[in-house]
CSV table of N, CA, C and O in Angstrom, one decimal:
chain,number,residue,atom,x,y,z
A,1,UNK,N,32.1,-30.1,94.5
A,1,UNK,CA,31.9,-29.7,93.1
A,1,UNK,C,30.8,-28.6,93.1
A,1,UNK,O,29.8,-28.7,93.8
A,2,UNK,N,31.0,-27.7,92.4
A,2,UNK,CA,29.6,-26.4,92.5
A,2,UNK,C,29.4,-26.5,90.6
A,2,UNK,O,30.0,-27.0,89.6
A,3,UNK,N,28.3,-25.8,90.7
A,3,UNK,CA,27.8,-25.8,89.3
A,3,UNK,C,28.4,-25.3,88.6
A,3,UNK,O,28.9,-25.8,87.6
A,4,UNK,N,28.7,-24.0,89.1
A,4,UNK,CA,30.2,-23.3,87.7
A,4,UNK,C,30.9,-24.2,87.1
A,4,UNK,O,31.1,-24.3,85.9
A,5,UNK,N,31.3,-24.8,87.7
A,5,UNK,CA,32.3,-26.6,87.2
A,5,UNK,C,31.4,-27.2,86.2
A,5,UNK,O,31.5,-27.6,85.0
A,6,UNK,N,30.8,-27.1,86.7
A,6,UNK,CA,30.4,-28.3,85.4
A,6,UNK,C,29.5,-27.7,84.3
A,6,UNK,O,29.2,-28.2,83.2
A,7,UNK,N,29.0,-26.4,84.9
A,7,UNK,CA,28.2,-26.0,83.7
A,7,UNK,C,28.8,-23.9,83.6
A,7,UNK,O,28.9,-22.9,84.3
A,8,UNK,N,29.1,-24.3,81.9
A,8,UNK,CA,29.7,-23.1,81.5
A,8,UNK,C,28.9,-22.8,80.7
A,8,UNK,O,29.1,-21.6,80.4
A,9,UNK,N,27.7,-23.3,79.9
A,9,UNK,CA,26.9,-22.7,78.8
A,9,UNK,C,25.5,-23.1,79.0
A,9,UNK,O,25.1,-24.3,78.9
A,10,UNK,N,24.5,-21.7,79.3
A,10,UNK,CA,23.5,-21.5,79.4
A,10,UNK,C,22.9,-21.1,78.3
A,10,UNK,O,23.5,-20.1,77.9
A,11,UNK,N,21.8,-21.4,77.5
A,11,UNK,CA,21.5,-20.4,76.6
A,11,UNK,C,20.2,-20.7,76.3
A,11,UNK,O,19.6,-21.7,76.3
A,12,UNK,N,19.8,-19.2,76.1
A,12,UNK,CA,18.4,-18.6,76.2
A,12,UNK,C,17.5,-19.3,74.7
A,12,UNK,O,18.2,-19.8,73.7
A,13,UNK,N,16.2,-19.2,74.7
A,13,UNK,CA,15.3,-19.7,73.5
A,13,UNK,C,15.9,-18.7,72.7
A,13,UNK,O,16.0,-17.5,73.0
A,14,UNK,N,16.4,-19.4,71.4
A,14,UNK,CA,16.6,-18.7,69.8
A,14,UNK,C,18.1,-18.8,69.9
A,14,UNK,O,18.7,-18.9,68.8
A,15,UNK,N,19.0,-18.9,71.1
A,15,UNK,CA,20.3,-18.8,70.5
A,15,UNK,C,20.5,-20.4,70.2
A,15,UNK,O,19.7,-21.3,70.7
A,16,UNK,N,21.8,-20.6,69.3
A,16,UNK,CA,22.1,-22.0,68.8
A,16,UNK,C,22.6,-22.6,70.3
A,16,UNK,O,23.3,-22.1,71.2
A,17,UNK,N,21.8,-24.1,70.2
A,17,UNK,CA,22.2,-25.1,71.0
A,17,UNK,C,23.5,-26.2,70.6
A,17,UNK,O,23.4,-27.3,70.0
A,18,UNK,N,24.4,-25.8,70.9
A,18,UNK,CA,25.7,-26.7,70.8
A,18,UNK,C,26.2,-27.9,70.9
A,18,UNK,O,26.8,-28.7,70.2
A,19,UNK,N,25.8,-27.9,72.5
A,19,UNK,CA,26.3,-29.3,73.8
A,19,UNK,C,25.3,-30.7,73.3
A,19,UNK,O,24.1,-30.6,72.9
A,20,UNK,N,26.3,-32.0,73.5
A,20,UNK,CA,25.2,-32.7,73.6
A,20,UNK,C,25.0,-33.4,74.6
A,20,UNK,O,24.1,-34.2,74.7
A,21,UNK,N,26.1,-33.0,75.9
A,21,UNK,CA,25.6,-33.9,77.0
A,21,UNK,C,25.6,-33.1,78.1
A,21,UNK,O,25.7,-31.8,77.9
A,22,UNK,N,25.5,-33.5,79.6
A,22,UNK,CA,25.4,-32.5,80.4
A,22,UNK,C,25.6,-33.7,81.6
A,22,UNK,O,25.2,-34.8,81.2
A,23,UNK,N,26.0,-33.7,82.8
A,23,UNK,CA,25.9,-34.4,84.1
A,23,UNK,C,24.5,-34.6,84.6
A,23,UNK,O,23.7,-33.6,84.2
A,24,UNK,N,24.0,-35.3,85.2
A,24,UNK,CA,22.8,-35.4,86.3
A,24,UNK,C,23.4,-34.8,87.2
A,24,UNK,O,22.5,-34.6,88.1
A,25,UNK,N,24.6,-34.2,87.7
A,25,UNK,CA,25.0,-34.1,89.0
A,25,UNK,C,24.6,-32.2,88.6
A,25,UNK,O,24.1,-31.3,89.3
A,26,UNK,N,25.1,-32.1,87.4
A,26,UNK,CA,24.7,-30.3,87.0
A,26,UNK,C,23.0,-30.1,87.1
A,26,UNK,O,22.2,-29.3,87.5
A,27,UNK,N,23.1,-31.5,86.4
A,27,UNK,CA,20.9,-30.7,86.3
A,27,UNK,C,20.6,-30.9,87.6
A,27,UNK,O,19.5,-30.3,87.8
A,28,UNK,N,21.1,-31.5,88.5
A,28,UNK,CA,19.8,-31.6,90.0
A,28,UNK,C,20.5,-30.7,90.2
A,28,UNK,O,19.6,-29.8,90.3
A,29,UNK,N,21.9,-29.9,90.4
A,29,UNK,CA,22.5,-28.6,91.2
A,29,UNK,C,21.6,-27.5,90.4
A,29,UNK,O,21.1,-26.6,91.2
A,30,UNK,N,21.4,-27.3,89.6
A,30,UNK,CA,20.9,-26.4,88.3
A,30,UNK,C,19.1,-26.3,89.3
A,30,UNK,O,18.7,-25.3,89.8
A,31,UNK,N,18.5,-27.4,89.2
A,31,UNK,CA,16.8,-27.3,89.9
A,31,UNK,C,17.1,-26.9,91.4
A,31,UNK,O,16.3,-26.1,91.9
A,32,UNK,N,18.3,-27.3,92.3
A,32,UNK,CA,18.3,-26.8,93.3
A,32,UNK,C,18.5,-25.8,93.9
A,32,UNK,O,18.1,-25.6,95.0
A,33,UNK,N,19.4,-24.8,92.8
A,33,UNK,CA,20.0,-23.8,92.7
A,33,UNK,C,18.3,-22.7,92.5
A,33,UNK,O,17.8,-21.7,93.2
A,34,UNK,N,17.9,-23.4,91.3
A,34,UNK,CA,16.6,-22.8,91.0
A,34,UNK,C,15.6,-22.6,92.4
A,34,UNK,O,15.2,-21.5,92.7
A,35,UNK,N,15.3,-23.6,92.9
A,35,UNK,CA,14.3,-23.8,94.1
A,35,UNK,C,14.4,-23.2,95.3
A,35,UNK,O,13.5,-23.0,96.2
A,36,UNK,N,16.2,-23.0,95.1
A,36,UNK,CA,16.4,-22.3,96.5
A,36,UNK,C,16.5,-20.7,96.4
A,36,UNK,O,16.5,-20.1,97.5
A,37,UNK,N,16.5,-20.0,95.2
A,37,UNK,CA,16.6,-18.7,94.6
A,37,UNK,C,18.2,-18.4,94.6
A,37,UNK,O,18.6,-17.3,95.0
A,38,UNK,N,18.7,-19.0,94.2
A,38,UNK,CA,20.3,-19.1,94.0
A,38,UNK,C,20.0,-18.4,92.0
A,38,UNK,O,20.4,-17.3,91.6
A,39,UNK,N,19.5,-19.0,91.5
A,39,UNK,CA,19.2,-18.7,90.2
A,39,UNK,C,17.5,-18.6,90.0
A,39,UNK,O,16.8,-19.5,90.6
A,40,UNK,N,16.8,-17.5,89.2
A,40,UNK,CA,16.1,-17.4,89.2
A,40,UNK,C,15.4,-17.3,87.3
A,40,UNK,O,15.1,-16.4,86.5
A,41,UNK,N,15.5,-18.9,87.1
A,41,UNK,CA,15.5,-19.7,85.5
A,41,UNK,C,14.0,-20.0,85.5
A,41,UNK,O,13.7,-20.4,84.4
A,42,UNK,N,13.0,-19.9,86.5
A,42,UNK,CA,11.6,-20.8,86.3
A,42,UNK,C,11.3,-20.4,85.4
A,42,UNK,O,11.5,-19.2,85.3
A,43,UNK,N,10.5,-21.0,84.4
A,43,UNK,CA,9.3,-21.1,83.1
A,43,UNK,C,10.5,-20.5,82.1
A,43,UNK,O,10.2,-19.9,81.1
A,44,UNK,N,11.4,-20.5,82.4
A,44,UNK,CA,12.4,-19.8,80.8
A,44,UNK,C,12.9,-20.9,80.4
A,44,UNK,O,13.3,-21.8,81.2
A,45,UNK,N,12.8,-21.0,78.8
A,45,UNK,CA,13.2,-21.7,77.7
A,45,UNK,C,14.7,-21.9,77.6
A,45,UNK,O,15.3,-21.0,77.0
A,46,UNK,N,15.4,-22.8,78.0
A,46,UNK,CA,16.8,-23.0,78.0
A,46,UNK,C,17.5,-24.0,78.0
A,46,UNK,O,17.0,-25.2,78.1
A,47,UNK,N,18.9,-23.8,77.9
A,47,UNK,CA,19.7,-25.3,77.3
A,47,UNK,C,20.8,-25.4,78.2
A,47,UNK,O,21.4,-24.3,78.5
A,48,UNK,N,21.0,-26.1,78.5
A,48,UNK,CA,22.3,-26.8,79.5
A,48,UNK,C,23.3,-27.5,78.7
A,48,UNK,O,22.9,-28.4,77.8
A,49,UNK,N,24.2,-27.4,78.8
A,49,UNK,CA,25.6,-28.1,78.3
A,49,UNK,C,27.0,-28.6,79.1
A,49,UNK,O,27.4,-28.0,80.1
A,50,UNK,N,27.6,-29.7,78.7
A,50,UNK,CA,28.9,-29.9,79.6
A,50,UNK,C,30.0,-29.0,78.5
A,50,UNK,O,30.2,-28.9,77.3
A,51,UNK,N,30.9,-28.2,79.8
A,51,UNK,CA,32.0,-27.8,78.4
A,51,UNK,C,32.8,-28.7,77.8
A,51,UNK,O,33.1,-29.7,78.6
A,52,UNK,N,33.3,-28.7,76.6
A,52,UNK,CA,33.6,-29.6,76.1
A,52,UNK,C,32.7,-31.0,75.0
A,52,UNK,O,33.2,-32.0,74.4
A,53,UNK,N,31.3,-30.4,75.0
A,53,UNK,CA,30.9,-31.2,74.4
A,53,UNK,C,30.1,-30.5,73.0
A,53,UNK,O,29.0,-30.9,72.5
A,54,UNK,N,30.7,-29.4,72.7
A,54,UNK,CA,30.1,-28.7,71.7
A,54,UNK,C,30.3,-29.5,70.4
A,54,UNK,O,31.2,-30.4,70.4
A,55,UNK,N,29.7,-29.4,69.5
A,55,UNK,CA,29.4,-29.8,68.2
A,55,UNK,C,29.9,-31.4,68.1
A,55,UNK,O,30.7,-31.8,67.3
A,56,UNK,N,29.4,-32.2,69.2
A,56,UNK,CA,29.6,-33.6,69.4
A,56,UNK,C,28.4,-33.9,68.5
A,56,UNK,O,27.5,-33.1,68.4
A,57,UNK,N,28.4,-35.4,67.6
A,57,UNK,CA,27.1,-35.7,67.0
A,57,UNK,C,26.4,-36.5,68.0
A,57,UNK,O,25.2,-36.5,67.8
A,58,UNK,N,26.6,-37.0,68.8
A,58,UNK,CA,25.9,-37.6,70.2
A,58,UNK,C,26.6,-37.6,71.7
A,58,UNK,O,27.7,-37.1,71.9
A,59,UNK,N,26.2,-38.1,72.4
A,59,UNK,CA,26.9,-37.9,74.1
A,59,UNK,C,27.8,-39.1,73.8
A,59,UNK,O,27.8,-39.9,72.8
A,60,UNK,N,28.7,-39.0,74.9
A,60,UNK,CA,29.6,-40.2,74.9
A,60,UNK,C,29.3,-41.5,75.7
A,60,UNK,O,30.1,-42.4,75.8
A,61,UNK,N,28.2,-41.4,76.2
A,61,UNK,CA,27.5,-42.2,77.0
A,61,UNK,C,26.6,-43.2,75.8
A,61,UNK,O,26.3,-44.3,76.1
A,62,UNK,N,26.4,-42.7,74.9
A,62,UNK,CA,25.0,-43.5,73.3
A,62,UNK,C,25.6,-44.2,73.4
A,62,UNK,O,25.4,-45.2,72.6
C-alpha cells in the first residue's frame, strides 16, 4: 500500500477542510514520508483526508 492510495487530499491553512476520517496507516506513512524527505510538510498547517469521506458529519468508526 503507498500513500497515494490512501491519501488524495492535502490541503493547506485557509482552504476548506472536507474529510472526516483518515487511516493511521496514511498518518504514520505521511510522518515517515516527512522524516525521510520524501515530502517536505514540517511546521505547515494542514489537513489529511480519506477519499471518499468528504462532507461526512462524522467518521465511520464514532
Amino acid at each position: 500500500m503507498t500513500l497515494n492510495a490512501l491519501i488524495t487530499w492535502l490541503v493547506l491553512k485557509g482552504e476548506p477542510f472536507l474529510g472526516a476520517q483518515i487511516s493511521r496507516y496514511a498518518i504514520a506513512q505521511f510522518v515517515v514520508d516527512n522524516l525521510t524527505g520524501k515530502r517536505n510538510d514540517v511546521r505547515a498547517s494542514i489537513g489529511l483526508w480519506e477519499p471518499g469521506s468528504e462532507n461526512k458529519a462524522k467518521p465511520d468508526f464514532y
